[in-house]
PDB file of C-alpha atoms and ligand atoms in Angstrom:
ATOM      1  CA  UNK R  11       4.733 -19.742 -18.413  1.00 87.00           C
ATOM      2  CA  UNK R  12       0.771 -19.602 -17.755  1.00 93.00           C
ATOM      3  CA  UNK R  13      -0.345 -16.813 -15.476  1.00 94.00           C
ATOM      4  CA  UNK R  14      -1.938 -19.099 -12.979  1.00 95.00           C
ATOM      5  CA  UNK R  15       1.514 -20.859 -12.837  1.00 96.00           C
ATOM      6  CA  UNK R  16       3.220 -17.646 -12.169  1.00 97.00           C
ATOM      7  CA  UNK R  17       0.609 -16.661  -9.365  1.00 97.00           C
ATOM      8  CA  UNK R  18       1.030 -20.240  -7.834  1.00 97.00           C
ATOM      9  CA  UNK R  19       4.829 -19.758  -7.649  1.00 97.00           C
ATOM     10  CA  UNK R  20       4.552 -16.310  -6.280  1.00 98.00           C
ATOM     11  CA  UNK R  21       2.120 -17.265  -3.630  1.00 97.00           C
ATOM     12  CA  UNK R  22       4.280 -19.922  -2.542  1.00 97.00           C
ATOM     13  CA  UNK R  23       7.384 -18.173  -2.301  1.00 97.00           C
ATOM     14  CA  UNK R  24       5.600 -15.426   0.053  1.00 97.00           C
ATOM     15  CA  UNK R  25       3.935 -17.733   2.044  1.00 96.00           C
ATOM     16  CA  UNK R  26       7.480 -19.491   2.833  1.00 96.00           C
ATOM     17  CA  UNK R  27       9.248 -16.191   3.217  1.00 95.00           C
ATOM     18  CA  UNK R  28       6.704 -13.593   4.429  1.00 92.00           C
ATOM     19  CA  UNK R  29       3.906 -15.494   6.183  1.00 89.00           C
ATOM     20  CA  UNK R  30       2.850 -12.807   8.566  1.00 86.00           C
ATOM     21  CA  UNK R  31       3.449  -9.766   6.321  1.00 89.00           C
ATOM     22  CA  UNK R  32       1.517  -6.662   7.533  1.00 88.00           C
ATOM     23  CA  UNK R  33       1.389  -2.929   7.270  1.00 91.00           C
ATOM     24  CA  UNK R  34       4.388  -0.861   8.564  1.00 91.00           C
ATOM     25  CA  UNK R  35       2.467   1.881   9.639  1.00 95.00           C
ATOM     26  CA  UNK R  36       2.097   2.400  13.351  1.00 95.00           C
ATOM     27  CA  UNK R  37      -1.427   2.503  14.537  1.00 96.00           C
ATOM     28  CA  UNK R  38      -3.550   1.116  17.328  1.00 95.00           C
ATOM     29  CA  UNK R  39      -6.930   2.088  16.433  1.00 96.00           C
ATOM     30  CA  UNK R  40      -8.954   2.170  12.948  1.00 95.00           C
ATOM     31  CA  UNK R  41      -9.187   6.050  13.308  1.00 97.00           C
ATOM     32  CA  UNK R  42      -5.123   5.782  13.837  1.00 97.00           C
ATOM     33  CA  UNK R  43      -4.986   3.688  10.860  1.00 95.00           C
ATOM     34  CA  UNK R  44      -7.168   5.931   8.669  1.00 96.00           C
ATOM     35  CA  UNK R  45      -5.100   8.978   9.483  1.00 97.00           C
ATOM     36  CA  UNK R  46      -1.682   7.382   8.960  1.00 96.00           C
ATOM     37  CA  UNK R  47      -2.929   5.867   5.504  1.00 94.00           C
ATOM     38  CA  UNK R  48      -3.874   9.562   4.483  1.00 95.00           C
ATOM     39  CA  UNK R  49      -0.658  10.702   5.625  1.00 96.00           C
ATOM     40  CA  UNK R  50       1.026   8.230   3.673  1.00 93.00           C
ATOM     41  CA  UNK R  51       0.041   9.259   0.274  1.00 90.00           C
ATOM     42  CA  UNK R  52       3.379  10.441  -1.618  1.00 89.00           C
ATOM     43  CA  UNK R  53       5.250  10.120   1.609  1.00 93.00           C
ATOM     44  CA  UNK R  54       7.093   7.106   3.221  1.00 92.00           C
ATOM     45  CA  UNK R  55       5.653   5.069   5.905  1.00 93.00           C
ATOM     46  CA  UNK R  56       8.780   5.783   7.777  1.00 95.00           C
ATOM     47  CA  UNK R  57       8.275   9.684   7.804  1.00 96.00           C
ATOM     48  CA  UNK R  58       4.406   8.853   8.741  1.00 97.00           C
ATOM     49  CA  UNK R  59       5.495   6.799  11.783  1.00 97.00           C
ATOM     50  CA  UNK R  60       7.950   9.646  13.224  1.00 97.00           C
ATOM     51  CA  UNK R  61       5.085  12.062  12.778  1.00 97.00           C
ATOM     52  CA  UNK R  62       2.099  10.235  14.315  1.00 98.00           C
ATOM     53  CA  UNK R  63       2.889   9.745  17.805  1.00 97.00           C
ATOM     54  CA  UNK R  64       2.705  13.319  18.504  1.00 97.00           C
ATOM     55  CA  UNK R  65      -0.207  13.751  16.510  1.00 98.00           C
ATOM     56  CA  UNK R  66      -2.250  10.864  18.245  1.00 98.00           C
ATOM     57  CA  UNK R  67      -0.984  12.012  21.508  1.00 98.00           C
ATOM     58  CA  UNK R  68      -2.410  15.397  20.752  1.00 98.00           C
ATOM     59  CA  UNK R  69      -5.624  13.942  19.115  1.00 98.00           C
ATOM     60  CA  UNK R  70      -6.056  10.449  20.416  1.00 97.00           C
ATOM     61  CA  UNK R  71      -9.596  10.245  18.734  1.00 97.00           C
ATOM     62  CA  UNK R  72     -11.813  11.572  15.964  1.00 97.00           C
ATOM     63  CA  UNK R  73     -13.495  13.884  18.402  1.00 98.00           C
ATOM     64  CA  UNK R  74     -10.272  15.479  19.486  1.00 98.00           C
ATOM     65  CA  UNK R  75      -9.361  15.690  16.251  1.00 98.00           C
ATOM     66  CA  UNK R  76     -12.523  17.486  15.292  1.00 97.00           C
ATOM     67  CA  UNK R  77     -11.748  20.144  17.858  1.00 97.00           C
ATOM     68  CA  UNK R  78      -8.018  20.838  16.515  1.00 96.00           C
ATOM     69  CA  UNK R  79      -7.408  24.174  14.809  1.00 97.00           C
ATOM     70  CA  UNK R  80      -6.062  24.306  11.173  1.00 97.00           C
ATOM     71  CA  UNK R  81      -2.551  25.718  12.577  1.00 97.00           C
ATOM     72  CA  UNK R  82      -2.189  23.093  15.032  1.00 97.00           C
ATOM     73  CA  UNK R  83      -2.673  20.306  13.003  1.00 98.00           C
ATOM     74  CA  UNK R  84      -0.549  21.679  10.279  1.00 98.00           C
ATOM     75  CA  UNK R  85       2.305  22.182  12.797  1.00 97.00           C
ATOM     76  CA  UNK R  86       2.080  18.537  13.752  1.00 98.00           C
ATOM     77  CA  UNK R  87       2.215  17.091  10.312  1.00 97.00           C
ATOM     78  CA  UNK R  88       4.570  19.888   8.625  1.00 97.00           C
ATOM     79  CA  UNK R  89       7.323  17.331   7.912  1.00 96.00           C
ATOM     80  CA  UNK R  90       5.045  15.256   5.724  1.00 96.00           C
ATOM     81  CA  UNK R  91       4.555  15.972   2.196  1.00 95.00           C
ATOM     82  CA  UNK R  92       1.543  18.122   0.923  1.00 96.00           C
ATOM     83  CA  UNK R  93       1.059  19.204   4.576  1.00 97.00           C
ATOM     84  CA  UNK R  94      -1.714  21.752   3.507  1.00 97.00           C
ATOM     85  CA  UNK R  95      -3.686  19.533   1.679  1.00 96.00           C
ATOM     86  CA  UNK R  96      -3.392  16.805   4.461  1.00 97.00           C
ATOM     87  CA  UNK R  97      -4.383  19.175   7.067  1.00 97.00           C
ATOM     88  CA  UNK R  98      -7.426  20.119   5.368  1.00 97.00           C
ATOM     89  CA  UNK R  99      -8.272  16.322   4.363  1.00 97.00           C
ATOM     90  CA  UNK R 100      -7.627  15.420   8.502  1.00 97.00           C
ATOM     91  CA  UNK R 101     -10.168  18.306   9.190  1.00 97.00           C
ATOM     92  CA  UNK R 102     -12.448  17.046   6.556  1.00 97.00           C
ATOM     93  CA  UNK R 103     -12.345  13.385   7.589  1.00 96.00           C
ATOM     94  CA  UNK R 104     -13.200  14.405  11.132  1.00 97.00           C
ATOM     95  CA  UNK R 105     -16.137  16.156  10.326  1.00 97.00           C
ATOM     96  CA  UNK R 106     -17.565  13.566   8.027  1.00 97.00           C
ATOM     97  CA  UNK R 107     -16.727  10.547  10.435  1.00 97.00           C
ATOM     98  CA  UNK R 108     -18.634  12.228  13.139  1.00 97.00           C
ATOM     99  CA  UNK R 109     -21.448  13.594  11.094  1.00 97.00           C
ATOM    100  CA  UNK R 110     -22.026  10.661   8.935  1.00 96.00           C
ATOM    101  CA  UNK R 111     -20.718   7.562  10.884  1.00 97.00           C
ATOM    102  CA  UNK R 112     -21.169   8.484  14.603  1.00 97.00           C
ATOM    103  CA  UNK R 113     -17.496   9.010  14.588  1.00 96.00           C
ATOM    104  CA  UNK R 114     -16.710   5.143  13.891  1.00 96.00           C
ATOM    105  CA  UNK R 115     -14.602   4.137  10.587  1.00 97.00           C
ATOM    106  CA  UNK R 116     -16.817   2.604   8.130  1.00 96.00           C
ATOM    107  CA  UNK R 117     -16.225  -1.022   6.987  1.00 94.00           C
ATOM    108  CA  UNK R 118     -17.769  -0.671   3.292  1.00 95.00           C
ATOM    109  CA  UNK R 119     -15.976   0.706   0.684  1.00 94.00           C
ATOM    110  CA  UNK R 120     -18.240   2.736  -0.706  1.00 94.00           C
ATOM    111  CA  UNK R 121     -18.471   4.666   2.469  1.00 96.00           C
ATOM    112  CA  UNK R 122     -15.120   4.916   3.026  1.00 96.00           C
ATOM    113  CA  UNK R 123     -14.459   6.592  -0.158  1.00 95.00           C
ATOM    114  CA  UNK R 124     -16.958   9.534   0.534  1.00 93.00           C
ATOM    115  CA  UNK R 125     -14.342  10.732   3.391  1.00 94.00           C
ATOM    116  CA  UNK R 126     -12.069  13.583   2.560  1.00 92.00           C
ATOM    117  CA  UNK R 127      -8.552  12.438   1.802  1.00 89.00           C
ATOM    118  CA  UNK R 128      -9.866   8.627   1.327  1.00 94.00           C
ATOM    119  CA  UNK R 129      -9.459   7.228  -2.220  1.00 92.00           C
ATOM    120  CA  UNK R 130      -9.986   3.852  -3.260  1.00 93.00           C
ATOM    121  CA  UNK R 131      -6.331   2.769  -2.345  1.00 92.00           C
ATOM    122  CA  UNK R 132      -6.899   4.017   1.322  1.00 93.00           C
ATOM    123  CA  UNK R 133     -10.420   2.284   1.380  1.00 95.00           C
ATOM    124  CA  UNK R 134      -8.925  -0.981   0.499  1.00 94.00           C
ATOM    125  CA  UNK R 135      -6.039  -0.629   2.977  1.00 93.00           C
ATOM    126  CA  UNK R 136      -8.711   0.227   5.830  1.00 94.00           C
ATOM    127  CA  UNK R 137     -11.289  -2.329   4.504  1.00 94.00           C
ATOM    128  CA  UNK R 138      -8.501  -5.233   4.399  1.00 91.00           C
ATOM    129  CA  UNK R 139      -6.507  -4.264   7.398  1.00 91.00           C
ATOM    130  CA  UNK R 140      -8.989  -3.227   9.801  1.00 91.00           C
ATOM    131  CA  UNK R 141     -12.289  -5.220   8.581  1.00 91.00           C
ATOM    132  CA  UNK R 142     -10.083  -8.502   7.076  1.00 87.00           C
ATOM    133  CA  UNK R 143     -11.989  -8.016   3.740  1.00 92.00           C
ATOM    134  CA  UNK R 144     -10.534  -9.351   0.528  1.00 93.00           C
ATOM    135  CA  UNK R 145      -9.713  -6.101  -0.828  1.00 93.00           C
ATOM    136  CA  UNK R 146      -6.625  -5.264  -2.992  1.00 95.00           C
ATOM    137  CA  UNK R 147      -5.094  -1.678  -2.470  1.00 93.00           C
ATOM    138  CA  UNK R 148      -2.951  -0.764  -5.329  1.00 95.00           C
ATOM    139  CA  UNK R 149      -0.160   1.608  -4.767  1.00 92.00           C
ATOM    140  CA  UNK R 150       2.741   2.608  -6.849  1.00 94.00           C
ATOM    141  CA  UNK R 151       4.719  -0.943  -5.444  1.00 95.00           C
ATOM    142  CA  UNK R 152       2.013  -3.013  -6.236  1.00 96.00           C
ATOM    143  CA  UNK R 153       1.314  -1.600  -9.679  1.00 97.00           C
ATOM    144  CA  UNK R 154       4.917  -1.683 -10.691  1.00 98.00           C
ATOM    145  CA  UNK R 155       5.783  -5.115  -8.927  1.00 98.00           C
ATOM    146  CA  UNK R 156       2.859  -6.783 -10.377  1.00 98.00           C
ATOM    147  CA  UNK R 157       3.554  -5.616 -13.895  1.00 98.00           C
ATOM    148  CA  UNK R 158       7.166  -6.732 -13.682  1.00 97.00           C
ATOM    149  CA  UNK R 159       6.338 -10.255 -12.400  1.00 98.00           C
ATOM    150  CA  UNK R 160       3.551 -10.439 -15.203  1.00 97.00           C
ATOM    151  CA  UNK R 161       0.746 -11.042 -12.645  1.00 98.00           C
ATOM    152  CA  UNK R 162      -0.688  -8.246 -14.513  1.00 98.00           C
ATOM    153  CA  UNK R 163      -0.684  -7.819 -18.296  1.00 97.00           C
ATOM    154  CA  UNK R 164      -1.018  -4.443 -20.040  1.00 96.00           C
ATOM    155  CA  UNK R 165      -2.951  -2.908 -16.732  1.00 97.00           C
ATOM    156  CA  UNK R 166      -2.830   0.966 -17.339  1.00 96.00           C
ATOM    157  CA  UNK R 167      -4.573   1.768 -14.060  1.00 96.00           C
ATOM    158  CA  UNK R 168      -4.393   1.002 -10.340  1.00 95.00           C
ATOM    159  CA  UNK R 169      -8.189  -0.190 -10.834  1.00 95.00           C
ATOM    160  CA  UNK R 170      -7.207  -2.594 -14.002  1.00 97.00           C
ATOM    161  CA  UNK R 171      -4.462  -3.863 -11.438  1.00 97.00           C
ATOM    162  CA  UNK R 172      -6.891  -4.356  -8.718  1.00 96.00           C
ATOM    163  CA  UNK R 173      -9.042  -6.004 -10.691  1.00 97.00           C
ATOM    164  CA  UNK R 174      -6.517  -8.620 -12.602  1.00 98.00           C
ATOM    165  CA  UNK R 175      -5.053  -9.332  -9.004  1.00 98.00           C
ATOM    166  CA  UNK R 176      -8.048 -10.236  -7.183  1.00 97.00           C
ATOM    167  CA  UNK R 177      -9.170 -12.414 -10.255  1.00 97.00           C
ATOM    168  CA  UNK R 178      -6.288 -14.723  -9.804  1.00 97.00           C
ATOM    169  CA  UNK R 179      -5.551 -14.553  -6.148  1.00 97.00           C
ATOM    170  CA  UNK R 180      -7.337 -16.731  -3.598  1.00 96.00           C
ATOM    171  CA  UNK R 181      -9.806 -14.831  -1.804  1.00 95.00           C
ATOM    172  CA  UNK R 182      -8.182 -15.498   1.674  1.00 93.00           C
ATOM    173  CA  UNK R 183      -4.714 -14.308   0.342  1.00 95.00           C
ATOM    174  CA  UNK R 184      -5.868 -11.051  -1.168  1.00 95.00           C
ATOM    175  CA  UNK R 185      -5.118  -8.764   1.751  1.00 91.00           C
ATOM    176  CA  UNK R 186      -1.918 -10.289   2.758  1.00 93.00           C
ATOM    177  CA  UNK R 187      -0.628 -10.405  -1.042  1.00 96.00           C
ATOM    178  CA  UNK R 188      -1.027  -6.493  -0.870  1.00 94.00           C
ATOM    179  CA  UNK R 189       1.682  -6.375   1.931  1.00 93.00           C
ATOM    180  CA  UNK R 190       3.873  -8.823   0.047  1.00 96.00           C
ATOM    181  CA  UNK R 191       3.752  -6.885  -3.268  1.00 96.00           C
ATOM    182  CA  UNK R 192       4.492  -3.624  -1.297  1.00 94.00           C
ATOM    183  CA  UNK R 193       7.407  -5.034   0.620  1.00 94.00           C
ATOM    184  CA  UNK R 194       8.801  -6.690  -2.331  1.00 97.00           C
ATOM    185  CA  UNK R 195       8.742  -3.290  -4.189  1.00 96.00           C
ATOM    186  CA  UNK R 196      10.190  -1.330  -1.133  1.00 93.00           C
ATOM    187  CA  UNK R 197      13.138  -3.565  -0.551  1.00 94.00           C
ATOM    188  CA  UNK R 198      13.906  -5.627  -3.468  1.00 97.00           C
ATOM    189  CA  UNK R 199      11.876  -4.695  -6.777  1.00 98.00           C
ATOM    190  CA  UNK R 200      12.776  -1.065  -6.134  1.00 97.00           C
ATOM    191  CA  UNK R 201      11.403   1.430  -8.869  1.00 95.00           C
ATOM    192  CA  UNK R 202      14.893   2.652 -10.431  1.00 94.00           C
ATOM    193  CA  UNK R 203      17.211  -0.623 -10.275  1.00 94.00           C
ATOM    194  CA  UNK R 204      15.608  -3.769  -8.838  1.00 96.00           C
ATOM    195  CA  UNK R 205      17.814  -5.949  -7.097  1.00 97.00           C
ATOM    196  CA  UNK R 206      17.017  -8.678  -9.229  1.00 96.00           C
ATOM    197  CA  UNK R 207      20.550 -10.715  -8.557  1.00 94.00           C
ATOM    198  CA  UNK R 208      19.065 -11.030  -4.847  1.00 95.00           C
ATOM    199  CA  UNK R 209      15.309 -11.628  -5.831  1.00 97.00           C
ATOM    200  CA  UNK R 210      14.133 -15.251  -5.632  1.00 96.00           C
ATOM    201  CA  UNK R 211      11.175 -14.644  -7.938  1.00 97.00           C
ATOM    202  CA  UNK R 212      13.706 -14.477 -11.174  1.00 95.00           C
ATOM    203  CA  UNK R 213      12.629 -17.506 -12.676  1.00 94.00           C
ATOM    204  CA  UNK R 214       8.941 -16.480 -13.275  1.00 96.00           C
ATOM    205  CA  UNK R 215       9.440 -12.736 -13.289  1.00 97.00           C
ATOM    206  CA  UNK R 216       8.330 -11.413 -16.951  1.00 95.00           C
ATOM    207  CA  UNK R 217      10.572  -8.296 -16.644  1.00 96.00           C
ATOM    208  CA  UNK R 218      13.746 -10.561 -15.685  1.00 95.00           C
ATOM    209  CA  UNK R 219      13.171 -13.170 -18.646  1.00 92.00           C
ATOM    210  CA  UNK R 220      13.143  -9.929 -21.071  1.00 90.00           C
ATOM    211  CA  UNK R 221      16.309  -8.635 -19.715  1.00 85.00           C
ATOM    212  CA  UNK R 222      17.830 -12.106 -20.293  1.00 77.00           C
ATOM    213  CA  UNK R 223      20.373 -11.489 -22.950  1.00 67.00           C
ATOM    214  CA  UNK R 224      21.467  -8.084 -21.253  1.00 59.00           C
ATOM    215  CA  UNK R 225      21.855 -10.086 -17.844  1.00 56.00           C
ATOM    216  CA  UNK R 226      23.865 -12.723 -19.524  1.00 55.00           C
ATOM    217  CA  UNK R 227      26.030 -10.342 -21.099  1.00 48.00           C
ATOM    218  CA  UNK R 228      26.765  -8.521 -17.615  1.00 50.00           C
ATOM    219  CA  UNK R 229      27.332 -11.904 -16.333  1.00 48.00           C
ATOM    220  CA  UNK R 230      30.150 -12.787 -18.663  1.00 47.00           C
ATOM    221  CA  UNK R 231      31.602  -9.119 -18.274  1.00 49.00           C
ATOM    222  CA  UNK R 232      31.480 -10.085 -14.416  1.00 47.00           C
ATOM    223  CA  UNK R 233      33.878 -13.024 -15.311  1.00 38.00           C
TER     224      UNK R 233
HETATM  225  S1  SF4 A  30      13.351 -10.562 -10.735  1.00 95.99           S
HETATM  226 FE1  SF4 A  30      13.991  -8.321 -10.616  1.00 95.99          FE
HETATM  227  S2  SF4 A  30      12.183  -7.300 -11.616  1.00 95.99           S
HETATM  228 FE2  SF4 A  30      11.633  -9.418 -11.210  1.00 95.99          FE
HETATM  229  S3  SF4 A  30      10.580  -9.178  -9.158  1.00 95.99           S
HETATM  230 FE3  SF4 A  30      12.686  -9.619  -9.023  1.00 95.99          FE
HETATM  231  S4  SF4 A  30      13.693  -7.668  -8.686  1.00 95.99           S
HETATM  232 FE4  SF4 A  30      11.794  -7.199  -9.404  1.00 95.99          FE
END
């Protein structure tokens, strides 16, 4: 199957089954999304969503956050992975947003990556979710699912995955495709044991096709 046909099948599937896919992080403002995405590194969205209500109540905007002490911020995010580093990131993030961007979250990727705790993935999430830009954020789910499906070929880094996906996806669907691949990776194409039997993408999935002899054997055993 040609890659362009594989993309067409996958896009058609998700447009039908998840037309409104979006981030599962709770947020109300660009500042809140930035903080939530920074906290979500190596941590589940569920855990972040349990933590951010109290954090945002205490620090409703970047100016309030900039006044917060290290101890107080740490206490509010201690149940999240790497709380020490993330406390420092939040403090640095507040300082840079105020000093360099007037307290506003910038829309350009080149500006976003200057902010402490904001790497390319976080910058792309903010650019696409808040500013509706055609930016593909590649996290572990996007990286794995794209490779298994065969949407990417021999991509060794998130940046290579990003470039290959952006090349084949229609611009207007890039930010939605990010959520499609994340949600598929979170609930169906999970890391250890992908739920191929429940997956409607089997017929175009490179990984599934490679496993075919094994899958046939398993089916015969079931009978
Ligand atoms: S068929 Fe299996 S490996 Fe392929 S996308 Fe679906 S769950 Fe993932």
